[in-house]
Structure formats: structure tokens, C-alpha cells
Coordinates of C-alpha atoms and ligand atoms in Angstrom, one line a residue:
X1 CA 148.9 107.2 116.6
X2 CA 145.6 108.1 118.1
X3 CA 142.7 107.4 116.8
X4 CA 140.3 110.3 115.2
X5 CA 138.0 112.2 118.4
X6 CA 134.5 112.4 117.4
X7 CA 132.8 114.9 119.3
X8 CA 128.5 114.7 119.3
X9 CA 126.6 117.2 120.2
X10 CA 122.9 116.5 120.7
X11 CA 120.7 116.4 124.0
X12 CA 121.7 113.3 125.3
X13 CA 119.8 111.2 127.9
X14 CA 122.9 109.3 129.2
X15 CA 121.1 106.7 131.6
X16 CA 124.2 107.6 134.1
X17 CA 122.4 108.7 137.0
X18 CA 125.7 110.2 138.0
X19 CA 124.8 112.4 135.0
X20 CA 121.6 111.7 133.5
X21 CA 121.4 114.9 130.9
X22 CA 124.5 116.1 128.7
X23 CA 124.9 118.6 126.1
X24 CA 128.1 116.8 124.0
X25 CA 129.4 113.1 124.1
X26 CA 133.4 112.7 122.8
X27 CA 134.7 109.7 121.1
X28 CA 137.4 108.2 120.3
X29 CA 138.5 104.3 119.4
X30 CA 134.5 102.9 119.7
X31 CA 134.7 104.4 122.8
X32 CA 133.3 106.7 124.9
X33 CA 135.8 109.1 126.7
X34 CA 133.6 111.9 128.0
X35 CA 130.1 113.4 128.5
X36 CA 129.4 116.8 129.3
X37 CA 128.6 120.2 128.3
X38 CA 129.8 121.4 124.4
X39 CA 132.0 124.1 126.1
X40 CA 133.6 121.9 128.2
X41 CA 134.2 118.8 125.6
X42 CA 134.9 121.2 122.5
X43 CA 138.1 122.7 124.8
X44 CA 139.1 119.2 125.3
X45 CA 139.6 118.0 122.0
X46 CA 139.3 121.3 119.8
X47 CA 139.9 119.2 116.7
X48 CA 137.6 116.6 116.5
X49 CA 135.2 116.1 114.2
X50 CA 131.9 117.3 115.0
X51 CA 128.4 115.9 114.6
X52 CA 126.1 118.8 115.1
X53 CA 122.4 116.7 116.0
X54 CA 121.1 119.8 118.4
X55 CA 117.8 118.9 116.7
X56 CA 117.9 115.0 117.7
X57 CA 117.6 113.4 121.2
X58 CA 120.7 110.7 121.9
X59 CA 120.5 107.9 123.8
X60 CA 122.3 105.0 124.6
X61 CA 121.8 102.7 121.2
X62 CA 118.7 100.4 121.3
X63 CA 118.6 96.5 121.7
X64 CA 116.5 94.0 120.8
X65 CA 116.6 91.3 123.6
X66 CA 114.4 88.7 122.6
X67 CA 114.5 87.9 118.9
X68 CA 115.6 85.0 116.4
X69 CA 117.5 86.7 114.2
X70 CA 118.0 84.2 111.2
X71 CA 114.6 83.3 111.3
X72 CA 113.5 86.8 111.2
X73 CA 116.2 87.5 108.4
X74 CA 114.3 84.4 106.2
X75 CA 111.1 85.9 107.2
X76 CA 112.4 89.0 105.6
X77 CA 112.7 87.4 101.9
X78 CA 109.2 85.7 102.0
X79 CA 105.6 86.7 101.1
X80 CA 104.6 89.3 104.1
X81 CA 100.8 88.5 104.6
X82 CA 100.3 90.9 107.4
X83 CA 97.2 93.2 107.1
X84 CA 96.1 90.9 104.1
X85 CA 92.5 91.1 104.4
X86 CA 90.9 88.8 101.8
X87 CA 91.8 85.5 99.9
X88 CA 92.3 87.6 96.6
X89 CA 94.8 89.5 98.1
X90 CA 96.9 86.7 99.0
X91 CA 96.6 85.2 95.6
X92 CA 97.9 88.9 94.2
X93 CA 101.1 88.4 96.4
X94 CA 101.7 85.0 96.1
X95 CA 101.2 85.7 91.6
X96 CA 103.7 88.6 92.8
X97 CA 106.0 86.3 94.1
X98 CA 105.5 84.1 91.0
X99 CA 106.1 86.2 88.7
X100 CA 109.6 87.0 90.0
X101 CA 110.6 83.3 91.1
X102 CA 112.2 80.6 88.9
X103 CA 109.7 77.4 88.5
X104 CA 109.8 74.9 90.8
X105 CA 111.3 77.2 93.7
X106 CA 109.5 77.4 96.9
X107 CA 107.4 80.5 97.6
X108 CA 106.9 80.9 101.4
X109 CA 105.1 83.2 103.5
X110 CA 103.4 84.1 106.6
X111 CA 101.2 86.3 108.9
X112 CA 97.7 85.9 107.8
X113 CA 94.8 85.1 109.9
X114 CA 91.6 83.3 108.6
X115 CA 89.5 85.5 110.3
X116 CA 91.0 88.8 109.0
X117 CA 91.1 87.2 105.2
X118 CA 87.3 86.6 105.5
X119 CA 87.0 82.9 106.4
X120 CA 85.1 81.0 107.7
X121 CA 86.1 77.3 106.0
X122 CA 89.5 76.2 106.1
X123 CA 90.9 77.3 102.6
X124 CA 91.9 75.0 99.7
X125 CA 95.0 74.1 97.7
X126 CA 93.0 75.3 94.6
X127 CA 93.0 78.4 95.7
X128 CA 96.9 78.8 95.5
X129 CA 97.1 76.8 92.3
X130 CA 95.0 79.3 90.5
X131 CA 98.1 81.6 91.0
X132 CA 100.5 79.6 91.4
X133 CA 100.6 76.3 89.5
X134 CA 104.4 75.9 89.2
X135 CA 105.9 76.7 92.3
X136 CA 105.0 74.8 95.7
X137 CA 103.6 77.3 98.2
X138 CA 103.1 77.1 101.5
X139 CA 101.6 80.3 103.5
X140 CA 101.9 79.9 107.8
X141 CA 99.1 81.8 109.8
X142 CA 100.4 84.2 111.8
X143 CA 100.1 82.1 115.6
X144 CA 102.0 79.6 113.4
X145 CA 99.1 76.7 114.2
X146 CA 97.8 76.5 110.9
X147 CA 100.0 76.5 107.1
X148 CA 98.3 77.0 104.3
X149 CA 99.9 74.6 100.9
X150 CA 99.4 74.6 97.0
X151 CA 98.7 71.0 95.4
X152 CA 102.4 71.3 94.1
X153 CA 103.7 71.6 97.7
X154 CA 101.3 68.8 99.3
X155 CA 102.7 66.3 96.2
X156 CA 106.3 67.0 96.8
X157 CA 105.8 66.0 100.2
X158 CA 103.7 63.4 99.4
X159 CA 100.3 63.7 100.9
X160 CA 97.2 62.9 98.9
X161 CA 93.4 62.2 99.8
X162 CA 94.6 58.8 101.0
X163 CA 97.3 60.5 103.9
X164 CA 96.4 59.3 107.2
X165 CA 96.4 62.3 109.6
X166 CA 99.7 62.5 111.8
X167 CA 99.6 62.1 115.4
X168 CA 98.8 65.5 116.8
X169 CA 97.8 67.2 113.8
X170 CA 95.0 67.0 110.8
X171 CA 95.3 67.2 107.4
X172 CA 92.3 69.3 106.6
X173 CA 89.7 67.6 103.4
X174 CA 90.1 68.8 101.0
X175 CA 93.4 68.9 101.0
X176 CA 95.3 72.4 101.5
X177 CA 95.3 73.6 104.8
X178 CA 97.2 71.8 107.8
X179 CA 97.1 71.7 110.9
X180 CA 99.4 71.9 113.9
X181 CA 102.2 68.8 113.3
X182 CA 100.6 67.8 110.0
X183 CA 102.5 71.7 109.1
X184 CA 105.8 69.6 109.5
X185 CA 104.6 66.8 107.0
X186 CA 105.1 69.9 104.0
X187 CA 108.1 71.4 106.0
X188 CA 110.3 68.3 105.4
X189 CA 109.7 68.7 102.1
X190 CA 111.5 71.9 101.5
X191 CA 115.4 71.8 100.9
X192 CA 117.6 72.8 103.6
X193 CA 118.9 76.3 103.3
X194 CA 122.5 76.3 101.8
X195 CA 125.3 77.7 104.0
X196 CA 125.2 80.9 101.8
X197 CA 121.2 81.5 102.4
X198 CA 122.1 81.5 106.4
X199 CA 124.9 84.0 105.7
X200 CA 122.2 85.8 103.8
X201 CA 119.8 85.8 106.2
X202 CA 121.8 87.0 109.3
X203 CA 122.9 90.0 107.2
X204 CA 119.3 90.5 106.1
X205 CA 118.1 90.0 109.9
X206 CA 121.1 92.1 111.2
X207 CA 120.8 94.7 108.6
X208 CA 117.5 95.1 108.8
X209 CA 117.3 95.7 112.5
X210 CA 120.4 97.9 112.3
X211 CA 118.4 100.0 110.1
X212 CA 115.3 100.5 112.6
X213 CA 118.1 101.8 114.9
X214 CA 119.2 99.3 116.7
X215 CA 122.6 98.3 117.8
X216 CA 122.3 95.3 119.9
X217 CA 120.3 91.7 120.1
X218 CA 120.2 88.7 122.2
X219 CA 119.0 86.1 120.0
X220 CA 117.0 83.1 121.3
X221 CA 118.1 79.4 120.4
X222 CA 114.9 77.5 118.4
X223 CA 116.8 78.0 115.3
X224 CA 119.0 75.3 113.5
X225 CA 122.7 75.7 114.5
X226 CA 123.9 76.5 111.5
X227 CA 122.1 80.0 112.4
X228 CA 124.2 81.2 114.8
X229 CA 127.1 79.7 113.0
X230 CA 126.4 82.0 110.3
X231 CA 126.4 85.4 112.9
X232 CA 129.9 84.1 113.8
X233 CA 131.0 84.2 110.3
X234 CA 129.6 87.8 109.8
X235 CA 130.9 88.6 112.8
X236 CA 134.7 87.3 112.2
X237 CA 134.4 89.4 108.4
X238 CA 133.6 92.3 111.0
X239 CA 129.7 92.1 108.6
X240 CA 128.4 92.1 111.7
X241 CA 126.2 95.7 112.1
X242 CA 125.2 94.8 115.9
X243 CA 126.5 93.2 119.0
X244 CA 124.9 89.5 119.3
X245 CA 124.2 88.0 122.3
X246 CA 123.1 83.9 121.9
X247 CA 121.8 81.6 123.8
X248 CA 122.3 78.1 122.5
X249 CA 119.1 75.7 123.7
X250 CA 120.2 73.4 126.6
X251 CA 120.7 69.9 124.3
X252 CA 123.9 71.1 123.0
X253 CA 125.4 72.4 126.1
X254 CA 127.2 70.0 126.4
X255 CA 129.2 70.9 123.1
X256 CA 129.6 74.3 124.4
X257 CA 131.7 72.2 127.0
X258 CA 133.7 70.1 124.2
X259 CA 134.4 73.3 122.6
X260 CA 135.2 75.8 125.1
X261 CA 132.4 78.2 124.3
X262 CA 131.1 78.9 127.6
X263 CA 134.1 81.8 127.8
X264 CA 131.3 84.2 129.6
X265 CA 133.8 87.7 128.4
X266 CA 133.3 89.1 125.5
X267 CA 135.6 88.3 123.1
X268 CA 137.9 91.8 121.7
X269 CA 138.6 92.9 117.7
X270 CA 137.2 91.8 114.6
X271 CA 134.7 89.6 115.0
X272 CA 134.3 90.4 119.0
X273 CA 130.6 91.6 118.3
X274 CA 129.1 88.3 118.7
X275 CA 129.5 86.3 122.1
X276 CA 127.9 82.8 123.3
X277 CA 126.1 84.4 126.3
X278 CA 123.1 81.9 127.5
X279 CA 121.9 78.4 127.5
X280 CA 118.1 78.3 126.5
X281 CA 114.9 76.1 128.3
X282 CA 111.4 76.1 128.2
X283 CA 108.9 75.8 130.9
X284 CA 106.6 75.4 129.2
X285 CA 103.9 76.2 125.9
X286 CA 102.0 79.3 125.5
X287 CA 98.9 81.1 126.4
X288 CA 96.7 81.0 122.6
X289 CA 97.8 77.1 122.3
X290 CA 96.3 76.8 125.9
X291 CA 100.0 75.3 126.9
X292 CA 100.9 77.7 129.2
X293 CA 101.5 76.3 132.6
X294 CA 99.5 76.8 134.7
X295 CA 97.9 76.6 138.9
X296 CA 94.7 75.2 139.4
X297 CA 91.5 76.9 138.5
X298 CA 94.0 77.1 134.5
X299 CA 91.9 78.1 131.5
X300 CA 88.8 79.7 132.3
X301 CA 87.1 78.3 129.5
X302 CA 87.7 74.4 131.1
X303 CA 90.5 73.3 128.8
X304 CA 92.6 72.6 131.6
X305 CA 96.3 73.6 133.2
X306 CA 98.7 73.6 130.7
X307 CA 102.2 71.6 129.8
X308 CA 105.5 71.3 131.4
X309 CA 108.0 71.0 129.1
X310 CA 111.6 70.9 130.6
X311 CA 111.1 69.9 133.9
X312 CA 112.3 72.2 137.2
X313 CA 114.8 68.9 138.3
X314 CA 116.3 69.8 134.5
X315 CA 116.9 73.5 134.6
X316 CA 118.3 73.0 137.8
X317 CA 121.0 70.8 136.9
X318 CA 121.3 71.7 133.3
X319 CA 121.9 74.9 134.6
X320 CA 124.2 74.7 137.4
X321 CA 126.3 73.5 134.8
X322 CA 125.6 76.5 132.7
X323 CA 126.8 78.4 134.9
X324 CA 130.2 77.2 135.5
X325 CA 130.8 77.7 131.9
X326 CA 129.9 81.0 132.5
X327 CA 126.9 80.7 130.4
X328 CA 123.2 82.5 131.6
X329 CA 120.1 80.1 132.1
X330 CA 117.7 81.8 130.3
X331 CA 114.3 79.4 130.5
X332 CA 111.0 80.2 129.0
X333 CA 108.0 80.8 131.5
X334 CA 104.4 81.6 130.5
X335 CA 102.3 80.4 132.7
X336 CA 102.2 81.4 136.8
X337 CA 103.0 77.4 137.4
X338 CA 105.9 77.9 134.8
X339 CA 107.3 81.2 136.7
X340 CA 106.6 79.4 140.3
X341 CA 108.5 76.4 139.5
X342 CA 111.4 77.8 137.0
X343 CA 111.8 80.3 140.3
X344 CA 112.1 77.3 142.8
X345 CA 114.7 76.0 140.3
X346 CA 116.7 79.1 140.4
X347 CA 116.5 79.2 144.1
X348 CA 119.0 76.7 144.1
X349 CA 121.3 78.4 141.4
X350 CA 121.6 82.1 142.8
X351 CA 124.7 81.7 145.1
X352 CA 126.4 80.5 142.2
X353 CA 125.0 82.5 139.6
X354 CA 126.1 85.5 141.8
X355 CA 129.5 84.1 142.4
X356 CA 130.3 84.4 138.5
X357 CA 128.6 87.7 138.3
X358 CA 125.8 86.0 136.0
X359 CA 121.8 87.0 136.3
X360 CA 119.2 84.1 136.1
X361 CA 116.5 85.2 132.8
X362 CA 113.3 84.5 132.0
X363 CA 111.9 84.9 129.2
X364 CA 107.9 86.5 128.8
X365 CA 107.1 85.7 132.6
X366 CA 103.9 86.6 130.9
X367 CA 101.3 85.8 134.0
X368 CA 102.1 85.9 137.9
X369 CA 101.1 84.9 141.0
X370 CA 101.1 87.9 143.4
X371 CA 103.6 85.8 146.0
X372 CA 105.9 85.1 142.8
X373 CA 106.6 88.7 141.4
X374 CA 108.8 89.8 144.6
X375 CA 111.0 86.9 143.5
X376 CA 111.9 88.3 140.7
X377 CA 114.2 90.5 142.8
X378 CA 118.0 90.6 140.9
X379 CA 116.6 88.5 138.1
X380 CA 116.5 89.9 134.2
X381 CA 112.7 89.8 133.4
X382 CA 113.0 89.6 129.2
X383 CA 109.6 91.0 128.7
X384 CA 107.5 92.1 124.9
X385 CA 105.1 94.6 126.2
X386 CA 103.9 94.3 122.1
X387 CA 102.5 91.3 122.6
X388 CA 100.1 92.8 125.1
X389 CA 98.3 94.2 122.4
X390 CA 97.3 91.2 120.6
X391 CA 96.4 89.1 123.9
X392 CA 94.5 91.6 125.6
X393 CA 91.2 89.6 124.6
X394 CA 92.6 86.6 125.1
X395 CA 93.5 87.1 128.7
X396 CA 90.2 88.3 129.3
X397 CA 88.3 85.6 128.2
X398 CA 91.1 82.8 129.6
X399 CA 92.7 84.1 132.2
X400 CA 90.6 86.7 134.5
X401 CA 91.9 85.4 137.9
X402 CA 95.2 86.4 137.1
X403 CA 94.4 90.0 134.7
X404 CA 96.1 92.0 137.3
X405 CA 99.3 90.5 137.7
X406 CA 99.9 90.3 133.4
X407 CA 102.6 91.9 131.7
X408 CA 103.2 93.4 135.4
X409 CA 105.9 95.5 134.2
X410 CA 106.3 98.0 137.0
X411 CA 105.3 95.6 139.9
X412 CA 108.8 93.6 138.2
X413 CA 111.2 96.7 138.1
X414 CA 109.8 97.6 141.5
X415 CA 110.4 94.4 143.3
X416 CA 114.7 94.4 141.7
X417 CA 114.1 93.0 138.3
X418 CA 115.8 94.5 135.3
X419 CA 113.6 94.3 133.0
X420 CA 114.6 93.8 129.0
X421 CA 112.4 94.7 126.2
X422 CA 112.0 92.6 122.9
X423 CA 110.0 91.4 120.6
X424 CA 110.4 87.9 119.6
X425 CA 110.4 88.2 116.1
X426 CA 109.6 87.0 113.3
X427 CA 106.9 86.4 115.4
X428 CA 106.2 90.2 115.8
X429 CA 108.0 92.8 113.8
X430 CA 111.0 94.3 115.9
X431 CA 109.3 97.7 116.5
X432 CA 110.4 99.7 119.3
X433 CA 107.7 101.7 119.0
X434 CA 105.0 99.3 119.5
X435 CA 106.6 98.5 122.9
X436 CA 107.0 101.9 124.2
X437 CA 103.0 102.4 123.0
X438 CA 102.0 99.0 124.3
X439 CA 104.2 99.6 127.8
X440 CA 102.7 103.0 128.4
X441 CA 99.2 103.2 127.5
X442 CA 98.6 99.2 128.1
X443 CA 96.2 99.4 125.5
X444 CA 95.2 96.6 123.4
X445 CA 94.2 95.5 119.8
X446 CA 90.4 95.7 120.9
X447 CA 90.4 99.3 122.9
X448 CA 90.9 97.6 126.0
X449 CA 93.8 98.0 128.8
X450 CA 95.6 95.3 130.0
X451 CA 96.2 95.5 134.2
X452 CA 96.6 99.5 133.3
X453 CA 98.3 99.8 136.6
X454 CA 101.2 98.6 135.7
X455 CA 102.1 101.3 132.5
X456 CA 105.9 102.5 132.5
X457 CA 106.9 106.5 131.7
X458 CA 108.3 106.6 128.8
X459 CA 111.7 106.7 130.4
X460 CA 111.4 103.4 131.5
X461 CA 111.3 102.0 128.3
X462 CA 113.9 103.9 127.0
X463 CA 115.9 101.8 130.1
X464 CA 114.4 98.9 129.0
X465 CA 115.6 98.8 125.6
X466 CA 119.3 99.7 126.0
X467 CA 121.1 99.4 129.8
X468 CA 118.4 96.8 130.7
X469 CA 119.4 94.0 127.9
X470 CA 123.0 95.0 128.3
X471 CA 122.6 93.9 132.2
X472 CA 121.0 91.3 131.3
X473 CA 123.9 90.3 129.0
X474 CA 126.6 90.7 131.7
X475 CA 128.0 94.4 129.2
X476 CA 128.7 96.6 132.1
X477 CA 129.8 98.9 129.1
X478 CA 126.9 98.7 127.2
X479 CA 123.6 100.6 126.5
X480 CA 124.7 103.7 128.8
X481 CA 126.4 106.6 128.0
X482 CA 129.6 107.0 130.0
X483 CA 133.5 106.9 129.8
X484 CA 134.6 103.5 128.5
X485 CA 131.5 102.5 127.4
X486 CA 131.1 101.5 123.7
X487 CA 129.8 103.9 121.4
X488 CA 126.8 102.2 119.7
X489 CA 124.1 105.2 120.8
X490 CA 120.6 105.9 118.8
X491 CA 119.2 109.3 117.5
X492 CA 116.0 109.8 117.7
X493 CA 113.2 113.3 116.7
X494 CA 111.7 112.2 119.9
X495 CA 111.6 109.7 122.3
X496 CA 109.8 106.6 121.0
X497 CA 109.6 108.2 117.6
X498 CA 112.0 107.7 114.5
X499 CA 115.4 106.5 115.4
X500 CA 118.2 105.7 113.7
X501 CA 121.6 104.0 115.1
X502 CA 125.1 105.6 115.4
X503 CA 128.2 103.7 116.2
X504 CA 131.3 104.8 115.9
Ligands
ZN601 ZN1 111.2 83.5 121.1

């Protein structure tokens, strides 16, 4: 039997350079078996079944490369503070959220600042127990350095007036606000998410990004293993709606060895959308913490270099044997000391990595030396151009010796890198289109324009988001739009505008 021809026809920007513009795509079996013109594709297969879009653009289907998909999936289900702009409409959300919650359940939430709510003082426990006496609360700002707690929440996990402050952190008088580690004092407090409430947050987090047109994510380690656990599950019901890259972070590697997961091919059938595909490290912090890594003069406002985290001798070894599993190093670099030394590292794993066909990653390579961005040459650059907007300031004011090599998009593609667009999330929202306007217009939050000469055409992005990740993910039949390659494509009104997914 063969297996019902699907025959699109749409303008369709194939990202083949062979044949970069098509009139018709024809499918059959998740696959694609031929582009071309209408004429020529509806005389192939007279009787498939058409899918007239001659109003929509088609492209090859969208992916998200940078983004923790269970967390952003539990993000989903809590109190959304974004755009909140004063205390009393916080306590309207969190009363909301009340209303609808069985007592003593924890309310959580996230993305407010203090300076967009209005304040100038830290703010107070009372001020959630107004609205919220019987259900422990705790709100996260949204640069995650500051949680906001009801008196409820700060009893359960046992801090009063008399709590000492924990090493790196404060527990702010009086009590309801805390600060950096003192956040985790309130965290350990909250019961562990069943196995069910993972399941439901990948298919929230899946679903959800499915929905804005996606069809494909690489998500990050950072999460609790029982996260990408629960994608396998979804995946093996065939619940899965997108292909899922992983990376798992480099301190269980070594069960990726017990069990045999470095397999490096994607696995076929039911439950082949999700595939182990990197091992995770971090160089180091980031820039608003002031950990970035970084080379002397650092922070402009005196507060120093920066932190290592993993160290180069780590990533180096750690990831040799990475890659004889098969498995991508995929290491976290802020900082221009962070990029300098993860790129000495990978110095001495490119033979290899080239012998097994795998591309070294990293991951923001947020600021550069100029000597370090023709380095980048065959590596995946996994890049947020969103993020731009809301550090524009903040790069400014703490790193001006280094402005014009930030974000340096096209100075990246132009020296060999592929370059793979995400958006970290839930630390921003997954929005395409805040990358393609943030990656073209290099505008930021406050009017200004990040190192403007390194914008991207609109096209570029477009690459970015779709064949970029999928060479970054080793899918040589991924996000383009050619015979044998899957058929996962996105529609879209017009480039960088609505978009929804189509895989058939
Ligand atoms: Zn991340």
C-alpha cells in the first residue's frame, strides 16, 4: 500500500539553494518527495490531496534551539506577571489565582520587576497575605535574583525573624522578599512535582510551542531529569507534537555511557521524535549578575571579571568523551574570556568532533573579542537575538569596550558559523518574532541599537530558525525543503509575521 500524496501549493522558500523558490511541495509518508512548480507536481501525482495556501508563504518548519521545555511548560500553569505594573495588580492575579486553587496549594509565578511595579523598598509578605492568606505564594522576578513569598510560604519553610541569612543570599527584614540563594530556602519547601505534572508540563511546553508554529526544539539540560524523561514518554505515545533535541548536563554523562544513550542517529517510528543529542557545560555566569567571564579591563562599573564555572581542562576532557558517544559539547559562554577559553578547549576536540560528523556549540557567545569571532568558523553559534533588546542598556553602561563585537550575528555567519536562533525560555517567551525584529533592526528596549552593524535580512533569520538548528542537531533532513526531508514546514501571512506549523 502507499501511503496518501499530499500535494501543497503555496510560495514556498525552500532554503535549497539548488532551488530556493517553488510553486508546489508533494508529500507522501512524512516525507518530502518533490518541489517544483504546480504543473509539474499536480501531473505527477494527479490524485493527491491538495492544500491550496497560494495566500500563505511556506517555509521549512521553525525551531526553537535554545529552550527548557518543561520548565517553560510549568511556567505556563503559573501566575504570568509580565507587564504587571503596580503592587495591586499583582495582588488581583495572585486573588485570581486563589480563587481558583484548593487551600493549601502552592500559587507560583514569575516575571515582575520592582522597578516596573513601582518600588522602590523591597516588598512585604503582608502584602501577599492580604490576598492570599491560605495558600503559600511565592512570586520570582523576572532576572530570577530576587522571589517574592507570603507569610504562609516563609512558615512552611521555616524561616522567621530569627533565620540567620544563608551564605550567599539575604533574607530581606521584614520578612518577604529573598534574595539570591536565600530564594532556595522557600524552594525546598515546595513538593516535588509528581511524575504526571512532568508529563503535563512537556505536553503543555510542547503544545504550546507547537501552536506558535514551531516544529522543532533543542532543549537545554538545567532541568531535573525526570524532565526529559517525561518528553521520552510523550514521545514513545507518539504525544510528542515536535522533534526534541536534548542535551543532558555533563554530571550524568557518564550514565549516558551505562545506558547506551549516546546513539548520535536518530532513532525511527513511534516515539523517534525525541533523541539524546548533546552533553551540556557552563563557562561561566551571566552578564546582569556581573558573572560573565570576562578579560581584563571586565565590568566597566569596577565590579571586577567575572566567574569560571566548568573549567576549560573539564570541557575538554568531558567532552572528548562526549563525543565518542556520539554526543555534541554544547558549553555555555557569555563572557569574551568564557568564548576565548571554551574555544581553546574545542581546539583540541575538532579532529574528532569532525571525524563523527558532530559540530562543537556554544551557547549565547553573547560578547567577543575581535581575534575570537573568526574561530567560530564550522562551529553552531546558538544565539537569542531577543535578548538584545533587554540588555541593550546594560551593555552600555558595563561593557563599552566590547559594544561592537555583541550579539555579532553577521560577523559569526560570515566567519563559517551556523548560527541557531532561540530563546531560552521561560526565561523569554519563545517568540519568533521578537528575534527576527531584534536581529534586524538591533533595536533595543530603550530606543537604542545594539552594534547596528551587525543586523541580518530577514532571510537570514528565516535560516536561522529552521536549517540552522537542524545543522546544529546533526538532521541533514531537517528544516529544508527537499526530497527526503521530513515534512514539518510552517505557514506564515508573511515572513516574520503569524505562523502556524504543518506536518504531515
Ligand atoms: Zn538556557
Amino acid at each position: 500500500m502507499t501511503p496518501p500524496l499530499h500535494l501543497l501549493l503555496a510560495r514556498t522558500l525552500t532554503l535549497d539553494p539548488a532551488q530556493p523558490e517553488v510553486g508546489a511541495v508533494l508529500v507522501g509518508g512524512g516525507r518530502i518527495l518533490a518541489a517544483g512548480s504546480a504543473e509539474e507536481l499536480g501531473a505527477l501525482a494527479p490524485r493527491a490531496q491538495r492544500h491550496d495556501h497560494r495566500d500563505l508563504l511556506l517555509t521549512p518548519g521553525l525551531a526553537d534551539a535554545h529552550i527548557h521545555l518543561v520548565g517553560y511548560g510549568f511556567s505556563l500553569s503559573q501566575v504570568g506577571l509580565h507587564g504587571a505594573r503596580s503592587v495591586t495588580e499583582v495582588q488581583a492575579r495572585v486573588a485570581q489565582r486563589a480563587m481558583n486553587t484548593p487551600h493549601g496549594t502552592w500559587i507560583r509565578g514569575g516575571g515582575f520587576l520592582m522597578s516596573e511595579l513601582g518600588l522602590t523598598e523591597y516588598p512585604s509578605a503582608a502584602l501577599l497575605d492580604e490576598v492570599s492568606p491560605h495558600h503559600p505564594v511565592l512570586l520570582y522576578s523576572r532576572d530570577l535574583h530576587l522571589a517574592w513569598a507570603n507569610s504562609l510560604a516563609l512558615r512552611l519553610a521555616g524561616i522567621s525573624d530569627a533565620t540567620p541569612d544563608p551564605a550567599g543570599g539575604k533574607i530581606v527584614r521584614p520578612l518577604g522578599t529573598l534574595l539570591e540563594s536565600a530564594t532556595d530556602l522557600v524552594v525546598g519547601a515546595i513538593p516535588a512535582p509528581s511524575e504526571a505534572q512532568y508529563l503535563a508540563a512537556a505536553k503543555a511546553g510542547a503544545d504550546d510551542l507547537a501552536a506558535r508554529g514551531y516544529v522543532s526544539a533543542h532543549t537545554m539540560a538545567y532541568e531535573a531529569p525526570e524532565a526529559p524523561r517525561a518528553l521520552q514518554t510523550l514521545a514513545s505515545r507518539a504525544e510528542l507534537p515536535l522533534r526534541v533535541w536534548a542535551s543532558l548536563p555533563h554530571e550524568r554523562l557518564h550514565l549516558a555511557r551505562e545506558l547506551g544513550l549516546g546513539l548520535g542517529v536518530a532513532p525511527q517510528g513511534p516515539g523517534g521524535l525525541f533523541q539524546w543529542g548533546g552533553v551540556k557545560f557552563f563557562a561561566d555566569g551571566a552578564l546582569g549578575s556581573r558573572t560573565a567571564w570576562l578579560h581584563a579591563p571586565g565590568f566597566a562599573d569596577g565590579s571586577g571579571t567575572g566567574i569560571a564555572l566548568d573549567s576549560p581542562e573539564l570541557i575538554r576532557e568531558l567532552g572528548a568523551q562526549a563525543i565518542a558517544l556520539g554526543l555534541t559539547p554544547v558549553t555555555h559562554a557569555i563572557g569574551d574570556r568564557a568564548n576565548t577559553e571554551v574555544l581553546d578547549a574545542y581546539d583540541h576536540l575538532r579532529e574528532a568532533a569532525a571525524a563523527r560528523g558532530i559540530r562543537l556549540r556554544i551557547e549565547h557567545a553573547q560578547h567577543l573579542r575581535p581575534a575570537d569571532v573568526p574561530r567560530f568558523a564550522g562551529l553552531t553559534a546558538s544565539v537569542q537575538p531577543m535578548h538584545l533588546q533587554g540588555d541593550g542598556a546594560m551593555i552600555r553602561q558595563l561593557l563599552p569596550h566590547l559594544e561592537a563585537e555583541t550579539y555579532a550575528f553577521r560577523a559569526l555567519r560570515d566567519a563559517g558559523a551556523v548560527l541557531a536562533f532561540g530563546s531560552d525560555a521561560p526565561v523569554t517567551p519563545p517568540d519568533y518574532r521578537a528575534n527576527f525584529a531584534a536581529a534586524v533592526s538591533r533595536v533595543d528596549d530603550e530606543g537604542g541599537r545594539v552594534a547596528p552593524h551587525e543586523a541580518l535580512t530577514e532571510l537570514d533569520v528565516l535560516h536561522a530558525h529552521t536549517r540552522g538548528p537542524a545543522l546544529a542537531a546533526g538532521w541533514e533532513d531537517e528544516g529544508i525543503i527537499r526530497p527526503g526531508a521530513r515534512a514539518a514546514f510552517t505557514l506564515w501571512d508573511r515572513l516574520g509575521g503569524n505562523a502556524r506549523a504543518l506536518v504531515l
